[in-house]
Amino acid sequence: MGTKEKPPTLKANEQKWGKENIDAGWTLIPNALLVHQSTLGLTPMDLNIILQIARYWWEPGNHPFPAKQTIADCIGVTPRTIQKRIQEMEKAEFIERIERRESKTGSKTNIYRLSPLIEVLLPYSKDMITQRDKRRKEDKTRPTMRGKPKLKVVGDK
């Protein structure tokens, strides 16, 4: 008898987005950033830039350093637009930009730390967790039909 090979199981993200799209790469973003973008005063351009920077952030201690030109090409704007928006996000203390220079070659791409943004998001995230937990607790106290004995239908033994 031959053994049947099991088809590979798709992970949840692969099921949602398709295996090839996930295999091409993906980026983890906290919902608090998306939900509170407007509250934080981030423009759609700012959020897009943050997403592009986060795309290059693979390990906690290894901060991303994409070129402004690379970010601009992905978004469809000029590098100068990216530079201006990053400067504004620096002033708002959402991004920390670290210049990299070499004596022989001059400037290299900047390193971008999102640590300030992470700190700004904390109270919003904590509030979202509190609200979610409150809803879950309320859901548990709502009367439901689950777990209640079934009514005996006439004719059942």
Short mmCIF file of C-alpha atoms in Angstrom, two decimals:
data_model
loop_
_atom_site.label_atom_id
_atom_site.label_comp_id
_atom_site.label_asym_id
_atom_site.label_seq_id
_atom_site.Cartn_x
_atom_site.Cartn_y
_atom_site.Cartn_z
CA MET A 1 0.00 0.00 0.00
CA GLY A 2 1.25 3.46 -0.87
CA THR A 3 1.09 6.26 1.62
CA LYS A 4 -0.75 9.38 0.67
CA GLU A 5 1.12 12.58 1.11
CA LYS A 6 -0.74 15.18 3.12
CA PRO A 7 -1.17 18.47 1.30
CA PRO A 8 0.81 21.23 3.01
CA THR A 9 -1.30 23.16 5.48
CA LEU A 10 -1.48 26.89 5.05
CA LYS A 11 -0.83 29.16 7.98
CA ALA A 12 -3.51 31.70 8.90
CA ASN A 13 -1.76 34.59 7.12
CA GLU A 14 -1.22 32.43 4.04
CA GLN A 15 -4.90 31.53 4.07
CA LYS A 16 -5.87 35.21 4.22
CA TRP A 17 -3.34 36.68 1.80
CA GLY A 18 -2.22 33.71 -0.29
CA LYS A 19 0.98 31.70 0.16
CA GLU A 20 2.94 33.49 -2.59
CA ASN A 21 2.09 36.93 -1.20
CA ILE A 22 3.29 35.91 2.27
CA ASP A 23 6.36 34.16 0.87
CA ALA A 24 7.30 37.44 -0.81
CA GLY A 25 7.56 39.03 2.66
CA TRP A 26 5.31 40.64 5.24
CA THR A 27 5.52 43.29 7.97
CA LEU A 28 4.08 43.29 11.48
CA ILE A 29 2.42 46.57 12.49
CA PRO A 30 0.59 47.22 15.78
CA ASN A 31 -3.11 47.99 15.34
CA ALA A 32 -2.75 50.95 17.71
CA LEU A 33 -0.73 52.73 15.03
CA LEU A 34 -3.42 52.19 12.42
CA VAL A 35 -6.36 52.98 14.72
CA HIS A 36 -4.79 56.12 16.24
CA GLN A 37 -2.99 57.51 13.19
CA SER A 38 -5.21 60.60 13.10
CA THR A 39 -5.14 61.10 16.88
CA LEU A 40 -1.34 61.09 16.74
CA GLY A 41 -1.38 63.67 13.93
CA LEU A 42 0.25 61.34 11.41
CA THR A 43 -0.63 62.08 7.80
CA PRO A 44 -1.28 59.26 5.34
CA MET A 45 2.18 60.04 3.90
CA ASP A 46 3.74 59.74 7.38
CA LEU A 47 2.09 56.38 7.96
CA ASN A 48 3.20 55.18 4.54
CA ILE A 49 6.79 56.19 5.32
CA ILE A 50 6.65 54.41 8.69
CA LEU A 51 5.35 51.28 6.95
CA GLN A 52 8.17 51.46 4.40
CA ILE A 53 10.78 51.87 7.15
CA ALA A 54 9.23 49.00 9.16
CA ARG A 55 9.48 46.80 6.07
CA TYR A 56 13.27 46.81 6.58
CA TRP A 57 13.19 46.16 10.33
CA TRP A 58 13.77 42.44 10.79
CA GLU A 59 15.48 42.15 14.17
CA PRO A 60 14.93 44.15 17.38
CA GLY A 61 18.46 45.58 17.76
CA ASN A 62 19.15 45.98 14.05
CA HIS A 63 17.40 49.21 13.11
CA PRO A 64 16.45 49.79 9.47
CA PHE A 65 18.34 52.07 7.10
CA PRO A 66 16.48 52.26 3.77
CA ALA A 67 17.47 55.03 1.39
CA LYS A 68 15.08 57.97 0.97
CA GLN A 69 15.12 57.22 -2.77
CA THR A 70 13.98 53.63 -2.12
CA ILE A 71 11.10 54.82 0.07
CA ALA A 72 10.18 57.53 -2.43
CA ASP A 73 10.13 55.05 -5.34
CA CYS A 74 7.75 52.75 -3.46
CA ILE A 75 5.36 55.56 -2.56
CA GLY A 76 5.64 57.49 -5.82
CA VAL A 77 7.00 60.78 -4.48
CA THR A 78 10.36 62.55 -4.48
CA PRO A 79 13.14 61.85 -1.98
CA ARG A 80 12.78 65.47 -0.85
CA THR A 81 9.17 64.76 0.19
CA ILE A 82 10.37 61.80 2.24
CA GLN A 83 13.12 63.93 3.80
CA LYS A 84 10.64 66.68 4.82
CA ARG A 85 8.14 64.24 6.35
CA ILE A 86 10.87 62.40 8.25
CA GLN A 87 12.10 65.75 9.61
CA GLU A 88 8.55 66.53 10.79
CA MET A 89 8.23 63.10 12.42
CA GLU A 90 11.58 63.70 14.13
CA LYS A 91 10.30 67.02 15.52
CA ALA A 92 7.15 65.25 16.75
CA GLU A 93 9.43 62.64 18.37
CA PHE A 94 8.04 59.66 16.46
CA ILE A 95 11.27 58.74 14.66
CA GLU A 96 14.90 59.02 15.64
CA ARG A 97 17.22 59.49 12.67
CA ILE A 98 20.86 58.57 13.05
CA GLU A 99 23.21 59.86 10.35
CA ARG A 100 25.88 57.52 9.09
CA ARG A 101 29.02 59.04 7.61
CA GLU A 102 32.28 57.58 6.44
CA SER A 103 35.35 59.73 6.01
CA LYS A 104 36.22 58.29 2.58
CA THR A 105 32.80 57.88 0.97
CA GLY A 106 30.78 60.55 2.76
CA SER A 107 27.15 59.99 3.69
CA LYS A 108 25.49 56.62 3.88
CA THR A 109 21.80 55.94 4.38
CA ASN A 110 20.40 57.04 7.73
CA ILE A 111 19.41 54.60 10.43
CA TYR A 112 15.82 55.04 11.58
CA ARG A 113 14.73 54.08 15.07
CA LEU A 114 11.01 53.72 15.69
CA SER A 115 11.53 53.46 19.47
CA PRO A 116 10.02 56.92 20.13
CA LEU A 117 6.86 55.96 18.22
CA ILE A 118 6.63 52.71 20.17
CA GLU A 119 6.68 54.67 23.42
CA VAL A 120 4.03 57.11 22.16
CA LEU A 121 1.79 54.18 21.18
CA LEU A 122 1.93 52.47 24.60
CA PRO A 123 -0.94 54.36 26.31
CA TYR A 124 -3.14 53.83 23.23
CA SER A 125 -2.31 50.13 23.16
CA LYS A 126 -2.99 49.77 26.88
CA ASP A 127 -6.36 51.48 26.43
CA MET A 128 -7.22 49.20 23.51
CA ILE A 129 -6.33 46.15 25.64
CA THR A 130 -8.50 47.43 28.50
CA GLN A 131 -11.43 48.02 26.14
CA ARG A 132 -11.02 44.57 24.57
CA ASP A 133 -10.87 42.88 27.98
CA LYS A 134 -13.95 44.79 29.10
CA ARG A 135 -15.87 43.64 26.00
CA ARG A 136 -14.77 40.04 26.58
CA LYS A 137 -15.89 40.20 30.20
CA GLU A 138 -19.25 41.66 29.15
CA ASP A 139 -19.62 38.96 26.50
CA LYS A 140 -19.11 36.26 29.15
CA THR A 141 -21.87 37.68 31.35
CA ARG A 142 -24.42 38.01 28.54
CA PRO A 143 -27.04 35.32 28.53
CA THR A 144 -26.54 32.84 25.72
CA MET A 145 -28.08 29.58 24.65
CA ARG A 146 -24.73 27.80 24.86
CA GLY A 147 -24.49 25.33 27.68
CA LYS A 148 -28.22 25.42 28.46
CA PRO A 149 -30.08 22.13 28.45
CA LYS A 150 -31.98 21.42 25.28
CA LEU A 151 -35.72 21.33 25.51
CA LYS A 152 -37.13 17.87 25.24
CA VAL A 153 -39.10 17.50 22.05
CA VAL A 154 -42.33 15.60 22.33
CA GLY A 155 -41.70 12.07 21.10
CA ASP A 156 -38.01 11.97 22.19
CA LYS A 157 -37.10 9.21 24.59
#
